[in-house]
CSV table of C-alpha atoms in Angstrom, one decimal:
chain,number,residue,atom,x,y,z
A,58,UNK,CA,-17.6,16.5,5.8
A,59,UNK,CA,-21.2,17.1,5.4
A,60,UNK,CA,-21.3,14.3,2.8
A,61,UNK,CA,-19.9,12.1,5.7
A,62,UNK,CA,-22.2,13.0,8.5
A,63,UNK,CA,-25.1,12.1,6.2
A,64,UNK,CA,-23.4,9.0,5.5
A,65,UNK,CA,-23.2,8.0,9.1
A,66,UNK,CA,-26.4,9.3,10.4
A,67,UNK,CA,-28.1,6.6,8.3
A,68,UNK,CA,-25.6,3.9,9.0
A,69,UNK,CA,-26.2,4.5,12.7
A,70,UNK,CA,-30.0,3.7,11.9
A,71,UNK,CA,-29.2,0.8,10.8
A,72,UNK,CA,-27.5,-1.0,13.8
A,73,UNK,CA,-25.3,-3.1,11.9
A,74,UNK,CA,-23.1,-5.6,14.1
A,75,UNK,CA,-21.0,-6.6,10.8
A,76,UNK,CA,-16.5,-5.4,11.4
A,77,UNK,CA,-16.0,-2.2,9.2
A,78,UNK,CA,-12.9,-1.2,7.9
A,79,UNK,CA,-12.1,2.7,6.9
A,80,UNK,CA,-9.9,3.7,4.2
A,81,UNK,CA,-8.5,6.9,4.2
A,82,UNK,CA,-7.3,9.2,1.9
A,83,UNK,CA,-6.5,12.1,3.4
A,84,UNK,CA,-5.9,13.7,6.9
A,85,UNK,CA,-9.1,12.9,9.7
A,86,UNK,CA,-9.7,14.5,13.0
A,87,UNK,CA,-11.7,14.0,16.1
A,88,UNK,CA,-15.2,15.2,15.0
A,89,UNK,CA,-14.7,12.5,12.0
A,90,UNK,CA,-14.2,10.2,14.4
A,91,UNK,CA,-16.3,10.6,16.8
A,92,UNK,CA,-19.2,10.3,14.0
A,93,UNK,CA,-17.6,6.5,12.9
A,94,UNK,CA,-17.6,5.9,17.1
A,95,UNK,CA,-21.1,7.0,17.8
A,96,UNK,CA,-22.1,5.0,14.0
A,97,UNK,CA,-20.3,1.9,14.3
A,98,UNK,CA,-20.1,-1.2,16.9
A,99,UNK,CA,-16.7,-2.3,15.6
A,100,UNK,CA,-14.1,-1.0,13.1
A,101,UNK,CA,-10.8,-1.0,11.9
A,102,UNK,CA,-9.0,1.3,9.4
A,103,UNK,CA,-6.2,1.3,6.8
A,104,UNK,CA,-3.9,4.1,5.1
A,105,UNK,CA,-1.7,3.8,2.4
A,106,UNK,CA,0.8,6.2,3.0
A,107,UNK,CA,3.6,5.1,0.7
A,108,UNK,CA,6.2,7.1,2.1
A,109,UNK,CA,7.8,8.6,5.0
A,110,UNK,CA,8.9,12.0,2.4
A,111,UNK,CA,6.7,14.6,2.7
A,112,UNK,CA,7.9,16.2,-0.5
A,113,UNK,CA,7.6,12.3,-2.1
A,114,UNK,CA,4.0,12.4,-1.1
A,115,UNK,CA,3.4,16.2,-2.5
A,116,UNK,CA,5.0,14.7,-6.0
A,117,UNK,CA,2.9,12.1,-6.1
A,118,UNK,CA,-0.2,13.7,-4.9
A,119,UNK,CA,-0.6,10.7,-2.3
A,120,UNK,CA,-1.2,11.6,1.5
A,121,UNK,CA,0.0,15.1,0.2
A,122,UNK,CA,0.1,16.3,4.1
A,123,UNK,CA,3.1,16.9,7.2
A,124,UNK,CA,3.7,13.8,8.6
A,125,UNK,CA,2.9,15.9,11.9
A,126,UNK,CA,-0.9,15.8,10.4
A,127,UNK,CA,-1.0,12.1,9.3
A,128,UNK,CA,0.4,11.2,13.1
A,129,UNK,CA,-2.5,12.6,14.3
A,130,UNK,CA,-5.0,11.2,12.3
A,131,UNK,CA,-3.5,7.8,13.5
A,132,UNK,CA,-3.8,8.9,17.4
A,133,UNK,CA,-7.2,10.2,17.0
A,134,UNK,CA,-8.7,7.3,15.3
A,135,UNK,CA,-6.7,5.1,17.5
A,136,UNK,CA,-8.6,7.1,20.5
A,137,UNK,CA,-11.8,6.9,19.2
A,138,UNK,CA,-11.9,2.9,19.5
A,139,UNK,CA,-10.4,1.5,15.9
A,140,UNK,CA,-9.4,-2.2,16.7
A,141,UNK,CA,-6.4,-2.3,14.4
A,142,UNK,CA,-5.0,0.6,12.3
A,143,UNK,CA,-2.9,-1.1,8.9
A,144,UNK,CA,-0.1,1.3,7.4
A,145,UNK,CA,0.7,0.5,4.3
A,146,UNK,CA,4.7,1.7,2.4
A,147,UNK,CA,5.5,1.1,-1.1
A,148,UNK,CA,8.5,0.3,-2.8
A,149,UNK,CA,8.8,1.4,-6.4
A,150,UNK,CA,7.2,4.9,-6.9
A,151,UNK,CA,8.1,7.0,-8.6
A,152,UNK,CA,11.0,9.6,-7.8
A,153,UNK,CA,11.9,7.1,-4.7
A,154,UNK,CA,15.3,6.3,-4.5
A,155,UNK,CA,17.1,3.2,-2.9
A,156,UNK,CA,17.7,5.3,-0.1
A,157,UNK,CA,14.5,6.7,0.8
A,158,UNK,CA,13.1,3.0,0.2
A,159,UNK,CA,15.3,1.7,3.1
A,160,UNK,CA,15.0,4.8,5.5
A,161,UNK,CA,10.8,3.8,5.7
A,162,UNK,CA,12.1,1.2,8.0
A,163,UNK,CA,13.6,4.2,10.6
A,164,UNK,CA,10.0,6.1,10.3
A,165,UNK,CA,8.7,3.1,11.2
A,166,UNK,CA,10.4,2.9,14.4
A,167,UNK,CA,9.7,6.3,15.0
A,168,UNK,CA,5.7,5.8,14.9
A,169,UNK,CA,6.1,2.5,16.8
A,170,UNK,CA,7.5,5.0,19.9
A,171,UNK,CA,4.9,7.7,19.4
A,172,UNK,CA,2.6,5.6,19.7
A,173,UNK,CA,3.7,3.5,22.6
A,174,UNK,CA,4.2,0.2,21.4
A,175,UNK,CA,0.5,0.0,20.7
A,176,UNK,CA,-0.3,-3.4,18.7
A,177,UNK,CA,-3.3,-2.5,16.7
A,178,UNK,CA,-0.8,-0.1,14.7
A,179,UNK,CA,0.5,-2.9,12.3
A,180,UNK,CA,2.7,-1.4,9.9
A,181,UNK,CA,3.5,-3.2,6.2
A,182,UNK,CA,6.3,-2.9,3.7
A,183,UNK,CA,5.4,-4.1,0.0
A,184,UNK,CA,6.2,-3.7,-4.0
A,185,UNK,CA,3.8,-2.2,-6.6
A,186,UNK,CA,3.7,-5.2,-8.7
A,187,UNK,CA,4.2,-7.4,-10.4
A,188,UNK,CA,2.7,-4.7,-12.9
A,189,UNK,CA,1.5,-1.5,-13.7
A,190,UNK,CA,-2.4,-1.7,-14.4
A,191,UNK,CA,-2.7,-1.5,-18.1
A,192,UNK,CA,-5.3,1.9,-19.0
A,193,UNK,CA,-3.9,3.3,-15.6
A,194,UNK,CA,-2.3,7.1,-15.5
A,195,UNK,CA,1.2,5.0,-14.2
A,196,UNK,CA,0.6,3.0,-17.3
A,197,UNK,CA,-0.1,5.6,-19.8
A,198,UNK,CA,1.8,8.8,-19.0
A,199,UNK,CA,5.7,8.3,-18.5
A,200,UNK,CA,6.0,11.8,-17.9
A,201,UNK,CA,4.8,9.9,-14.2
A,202,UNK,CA,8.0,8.7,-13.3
A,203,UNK,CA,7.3,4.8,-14.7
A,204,UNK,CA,9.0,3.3,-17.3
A,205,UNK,CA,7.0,0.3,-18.6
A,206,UNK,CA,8.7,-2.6,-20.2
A,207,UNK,CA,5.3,-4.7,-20.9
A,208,UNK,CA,2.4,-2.7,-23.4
A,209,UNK,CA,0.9,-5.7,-24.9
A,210,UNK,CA,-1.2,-8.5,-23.7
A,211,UNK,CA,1.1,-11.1,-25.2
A,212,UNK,CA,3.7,-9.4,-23.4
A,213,UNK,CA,2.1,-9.6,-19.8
A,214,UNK,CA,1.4,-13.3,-20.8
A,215,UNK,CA,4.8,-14.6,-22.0
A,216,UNK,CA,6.1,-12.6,-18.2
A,217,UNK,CA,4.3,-14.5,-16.2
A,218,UNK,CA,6.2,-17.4,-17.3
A,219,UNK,CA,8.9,-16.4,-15.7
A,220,UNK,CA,10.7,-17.6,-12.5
A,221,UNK,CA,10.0,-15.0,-9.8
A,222,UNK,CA,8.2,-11.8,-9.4
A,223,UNK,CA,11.2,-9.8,-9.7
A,224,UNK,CA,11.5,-11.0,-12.9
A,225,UNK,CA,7.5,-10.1,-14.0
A,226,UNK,CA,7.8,-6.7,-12.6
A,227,UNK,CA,6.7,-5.1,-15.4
A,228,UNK,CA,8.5,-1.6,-14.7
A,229,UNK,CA,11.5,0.6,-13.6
A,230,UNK,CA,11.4,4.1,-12.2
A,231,UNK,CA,13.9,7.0,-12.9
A,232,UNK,CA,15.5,6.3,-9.7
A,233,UNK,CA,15.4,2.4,-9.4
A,234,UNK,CA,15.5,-0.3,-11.7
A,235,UNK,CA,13.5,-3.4,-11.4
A,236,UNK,CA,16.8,-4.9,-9.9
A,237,UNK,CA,16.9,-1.9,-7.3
A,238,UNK,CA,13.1,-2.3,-6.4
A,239,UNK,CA,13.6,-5.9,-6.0
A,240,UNK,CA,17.0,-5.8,-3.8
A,241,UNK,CA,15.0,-2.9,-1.6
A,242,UNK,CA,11.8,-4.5,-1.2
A,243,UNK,CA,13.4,-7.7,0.3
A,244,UNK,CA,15.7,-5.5,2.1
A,245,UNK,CA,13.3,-2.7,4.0
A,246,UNK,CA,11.1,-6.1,4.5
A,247,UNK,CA,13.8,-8.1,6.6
A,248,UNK,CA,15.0,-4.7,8.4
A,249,UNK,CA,10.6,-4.4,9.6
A,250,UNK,CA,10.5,-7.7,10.5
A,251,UNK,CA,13.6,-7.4,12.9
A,252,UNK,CA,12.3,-4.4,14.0
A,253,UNK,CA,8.6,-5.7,14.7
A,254,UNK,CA,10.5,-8.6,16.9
A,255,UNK,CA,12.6,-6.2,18.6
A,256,UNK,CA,9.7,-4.3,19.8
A,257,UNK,CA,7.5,-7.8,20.5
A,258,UNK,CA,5.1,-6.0,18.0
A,259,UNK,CA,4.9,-9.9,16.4
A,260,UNK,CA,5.5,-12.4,18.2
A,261,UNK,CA,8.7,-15.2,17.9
A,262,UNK,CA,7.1,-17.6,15.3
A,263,UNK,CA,5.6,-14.8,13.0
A,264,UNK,CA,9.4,-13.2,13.0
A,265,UNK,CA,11.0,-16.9,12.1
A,266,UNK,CA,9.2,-17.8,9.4
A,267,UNK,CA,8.8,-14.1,7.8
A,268,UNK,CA,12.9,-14.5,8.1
A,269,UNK,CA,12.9,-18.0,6.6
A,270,UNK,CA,10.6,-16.9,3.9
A,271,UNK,CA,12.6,-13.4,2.6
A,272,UNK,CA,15.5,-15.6,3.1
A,273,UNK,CA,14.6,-18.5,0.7
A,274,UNK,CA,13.3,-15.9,-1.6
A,275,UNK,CA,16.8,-14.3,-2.3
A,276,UNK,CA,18.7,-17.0,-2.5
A,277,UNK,CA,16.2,-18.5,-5.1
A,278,UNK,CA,16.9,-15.2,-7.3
A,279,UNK,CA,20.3,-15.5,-7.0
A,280,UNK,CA,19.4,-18.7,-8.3
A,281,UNK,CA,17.2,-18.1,-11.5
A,282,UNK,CA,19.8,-15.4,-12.3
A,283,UNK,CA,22.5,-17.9,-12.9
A,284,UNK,CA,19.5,-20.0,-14.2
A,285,UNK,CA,18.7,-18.0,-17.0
A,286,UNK,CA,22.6,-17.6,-18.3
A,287,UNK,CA,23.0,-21.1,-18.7
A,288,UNK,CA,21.8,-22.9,-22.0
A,289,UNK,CA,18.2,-23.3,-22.6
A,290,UNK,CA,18.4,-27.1,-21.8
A,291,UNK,CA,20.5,-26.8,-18.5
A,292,UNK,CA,18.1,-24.0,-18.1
A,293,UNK,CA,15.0,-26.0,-18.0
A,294,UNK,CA,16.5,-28.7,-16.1
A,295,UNK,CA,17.9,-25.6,-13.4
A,296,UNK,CA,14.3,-24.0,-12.6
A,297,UNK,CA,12.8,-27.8,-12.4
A,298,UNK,CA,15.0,-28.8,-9.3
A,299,UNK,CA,14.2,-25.5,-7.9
A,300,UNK,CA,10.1,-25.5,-8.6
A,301,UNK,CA,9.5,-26.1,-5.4
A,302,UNK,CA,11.4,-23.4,-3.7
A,303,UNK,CA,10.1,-20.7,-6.0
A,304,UNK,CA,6.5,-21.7,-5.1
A,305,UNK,CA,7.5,-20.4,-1.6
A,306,UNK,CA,9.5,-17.3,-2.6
A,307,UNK,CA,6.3,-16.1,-5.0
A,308,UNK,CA,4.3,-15.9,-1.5
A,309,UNK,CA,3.4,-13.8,0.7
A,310,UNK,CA,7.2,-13.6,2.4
A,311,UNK,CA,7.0,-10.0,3.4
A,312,UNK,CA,4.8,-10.5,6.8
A,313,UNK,CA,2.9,-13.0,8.2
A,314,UNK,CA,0.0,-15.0,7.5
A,315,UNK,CA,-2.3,-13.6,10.1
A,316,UNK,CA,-0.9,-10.0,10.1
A,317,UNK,CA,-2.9,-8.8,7.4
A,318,UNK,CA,-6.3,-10.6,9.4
A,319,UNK,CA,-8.9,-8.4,10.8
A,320,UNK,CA,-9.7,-9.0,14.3
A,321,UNK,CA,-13.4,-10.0,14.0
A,322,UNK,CA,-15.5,-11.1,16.8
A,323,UNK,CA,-17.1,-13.9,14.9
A,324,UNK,CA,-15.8,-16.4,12.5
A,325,UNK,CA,-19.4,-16.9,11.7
A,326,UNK,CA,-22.7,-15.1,12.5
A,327,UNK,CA,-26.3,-16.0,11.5
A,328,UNK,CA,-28.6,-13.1,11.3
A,329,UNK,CA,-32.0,-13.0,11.7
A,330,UNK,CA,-32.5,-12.5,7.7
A,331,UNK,CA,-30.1,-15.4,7.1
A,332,UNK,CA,-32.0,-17.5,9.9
A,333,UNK,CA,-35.7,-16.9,7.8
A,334,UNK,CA,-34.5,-17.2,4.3
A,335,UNK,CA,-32.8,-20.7,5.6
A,336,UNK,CA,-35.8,-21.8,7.3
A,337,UNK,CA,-37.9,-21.1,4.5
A,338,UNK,CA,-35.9,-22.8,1.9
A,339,UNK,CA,-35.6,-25.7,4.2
A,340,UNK,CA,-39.7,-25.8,4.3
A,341,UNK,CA,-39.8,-25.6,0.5
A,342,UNK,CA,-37.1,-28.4,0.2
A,343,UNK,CA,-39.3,-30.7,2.4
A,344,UNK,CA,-42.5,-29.8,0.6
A,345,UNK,CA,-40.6,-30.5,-2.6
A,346,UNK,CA,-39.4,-33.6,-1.2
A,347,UNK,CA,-42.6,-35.0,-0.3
A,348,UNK,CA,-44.4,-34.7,-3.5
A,349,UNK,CA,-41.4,-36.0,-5.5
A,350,UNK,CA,-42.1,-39.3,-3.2
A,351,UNK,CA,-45.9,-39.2,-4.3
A,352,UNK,CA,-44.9,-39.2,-8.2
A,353,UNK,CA,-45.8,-35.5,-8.3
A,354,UNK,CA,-43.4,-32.7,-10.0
A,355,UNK,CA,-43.8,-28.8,-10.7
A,356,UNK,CA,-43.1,-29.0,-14.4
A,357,UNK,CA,-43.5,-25.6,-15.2
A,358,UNK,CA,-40.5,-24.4,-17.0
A,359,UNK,CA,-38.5,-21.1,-16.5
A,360,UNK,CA,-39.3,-18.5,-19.3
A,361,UNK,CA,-37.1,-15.7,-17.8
A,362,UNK,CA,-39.8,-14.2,-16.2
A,363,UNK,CA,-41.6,-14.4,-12.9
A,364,UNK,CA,-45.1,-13.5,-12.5
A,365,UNK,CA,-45.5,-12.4,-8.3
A,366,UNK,CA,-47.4,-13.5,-6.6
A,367,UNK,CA,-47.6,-16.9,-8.1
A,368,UNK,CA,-49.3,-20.4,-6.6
A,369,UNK,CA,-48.2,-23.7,-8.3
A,370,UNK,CA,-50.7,-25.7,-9.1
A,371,UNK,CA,-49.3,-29.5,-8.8
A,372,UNK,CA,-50.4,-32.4,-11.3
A,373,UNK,CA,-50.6,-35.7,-11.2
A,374,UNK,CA,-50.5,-35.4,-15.0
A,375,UNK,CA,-47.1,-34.1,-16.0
A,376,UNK,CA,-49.3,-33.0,-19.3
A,377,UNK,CA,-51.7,-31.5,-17.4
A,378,UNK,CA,-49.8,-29.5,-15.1
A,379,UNK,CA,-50.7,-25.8,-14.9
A,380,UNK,CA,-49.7,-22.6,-13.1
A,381,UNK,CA,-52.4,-20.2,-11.8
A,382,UNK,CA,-52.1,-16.6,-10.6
A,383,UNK,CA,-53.6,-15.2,-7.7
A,384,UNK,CA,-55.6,-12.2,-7.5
């Protein structure tokens, strides 16, 4: 904590007008808060929490906490003036089974009530994939709970190749296989997206075309499954009529396109340090301009070095042109 307050004492100095967004890692209270408050004009946060299981989290060493204490972190930040609070479940890690996957979806209701319907609490459902990051302790230690079914670079290569990114995922988990992870993600998605319409948390559009998109994206695995047991010309000729259609299922289907946007005051901002480097470049460009007109160049080449302060010295000779130093 005392880290933080000396992190925020000196970003109050500094007056910045700029969105932040907060990450957290572990459980926050009010006298956190109440520094990024008193340090910040306008901010946002996010938390990862992966799962609803306590003894999950305590496994995994992510969010390791009650749920009681991460419930408050949410109300007190949330109190203290955050714009929009992104909650973030994972489908895939390790010791998580089908079930617990699918039963996110009913802890999500539950915080949706607790915290009254309360839009800036935006709440996300989405895969670790499509891989394990290669050098990472998922990737190296099975003892983990991963299973990795790509090690090589040729391997990673030669999978994204393939149709969908069910079929990149480059792991299983001692509870799930790819297939399970796949069939759950697109699953816990559709039951979140229902339940986000039911509560008017998004609004009508948002809910149809998330629906169309997790939609499309199933029925084009079913698809590349019966793709890939035909023969490899029929299978070629199977995936091209469907090219288009598994362009839409590799996107984004699991929430909509401005869900994920931070609700920022200004799309664009010009600063006083912006405003005085433009204006000066925008002088030098003229100046430049000008003596390009009168047959006169800066021919002084670039070495790799700059000698400050310097004063070009301008030539009608291109031969004779020189650079002098000031004092």
């Amino acid at each position: 904590l005392r880290r933080a307050e000396k992190f925020f004492s000196l970003l109050k100095k500094e007056r910045i007008d700029n969105e932040f967004v907060i990450e957290l890692f572990s459980p926050a209270g009010d006298k956190f808060f109440d520094m990024v408050q008193d340090s910040l004009r306008s901010w946002s946060m996010e938390i990862t929490l992966e799962s609803h299981d306590e003894e999950l989290r305590k496994q995994n060493g992510k969010f390791p906490v009650p749920n009681s204490d991460f419930e408050s972190t949410v109300e007190s930040a949330l109190k203290h003036g955050c714009r929009k609070l992104d909650i973030f479940f994972m489908v895939g890690i390790p010791h998580q089974t089908y079930d617990s996957a699918m039963d996110v979806v009913n802890y999500c209701e539950g915080l949706f009530k607790k915290f009254n319907f309360d839009k800036r609490v935006q709440i996300y459902i989405s895969p670790l994939g499509p891989f394990l990051d290669p050098g990472s302790r998922a990737f190296e230690n099975p003892e983990l709970g991963y299973t990795v079914k790509y090690t090589t670079l040729e391997e990673h290569r030669k999978a994204l190749l393939k149709g969908s990114w069910g079929h990149v995922l480059s792991y299983s988990t001692e509870n799930m296989s790819s297939e399970d992870i796949v069939r759950a993600t697109y699953e816990s998605a559709k039951a979140l997206n229902e339940l986000k319409h039911r509560y008017a948390m998004i609004d009508s559009k948002t809910y149809r075309d998330v629906a169309y998109r997790l939609s499309t994206a199933s029925e084009i695995l079913r698809k590349i499954d019966l793709a890939d047991s035909l023969p490899e010309n029929e299978k070629q000729k199977a995936m091209a009529s469907i090219h288009k259609q598994i362009e839409l299922a590799n996107q984004g289907t699991m929430f909509g396109n401005d869900e994920l946007k931070w609700p920022i005051k200004h799309r664009f901002r010009l600063g006083a340090t912006i405003m005085r480097s433009l204006m000066f470049s925008l002088f030098t460009e003229i100046s430049n301009t000008l003596y390009r007109t009168m047959g006169i160049y800066d021919t002084h080449p670039f070495r790799g070095e700059r000698l400050e302060p310097m004063k070009i010295v301008y030539m009608k000779n291109e031969e004779d042109a020189k650079v002098s130093v000031t004092e």
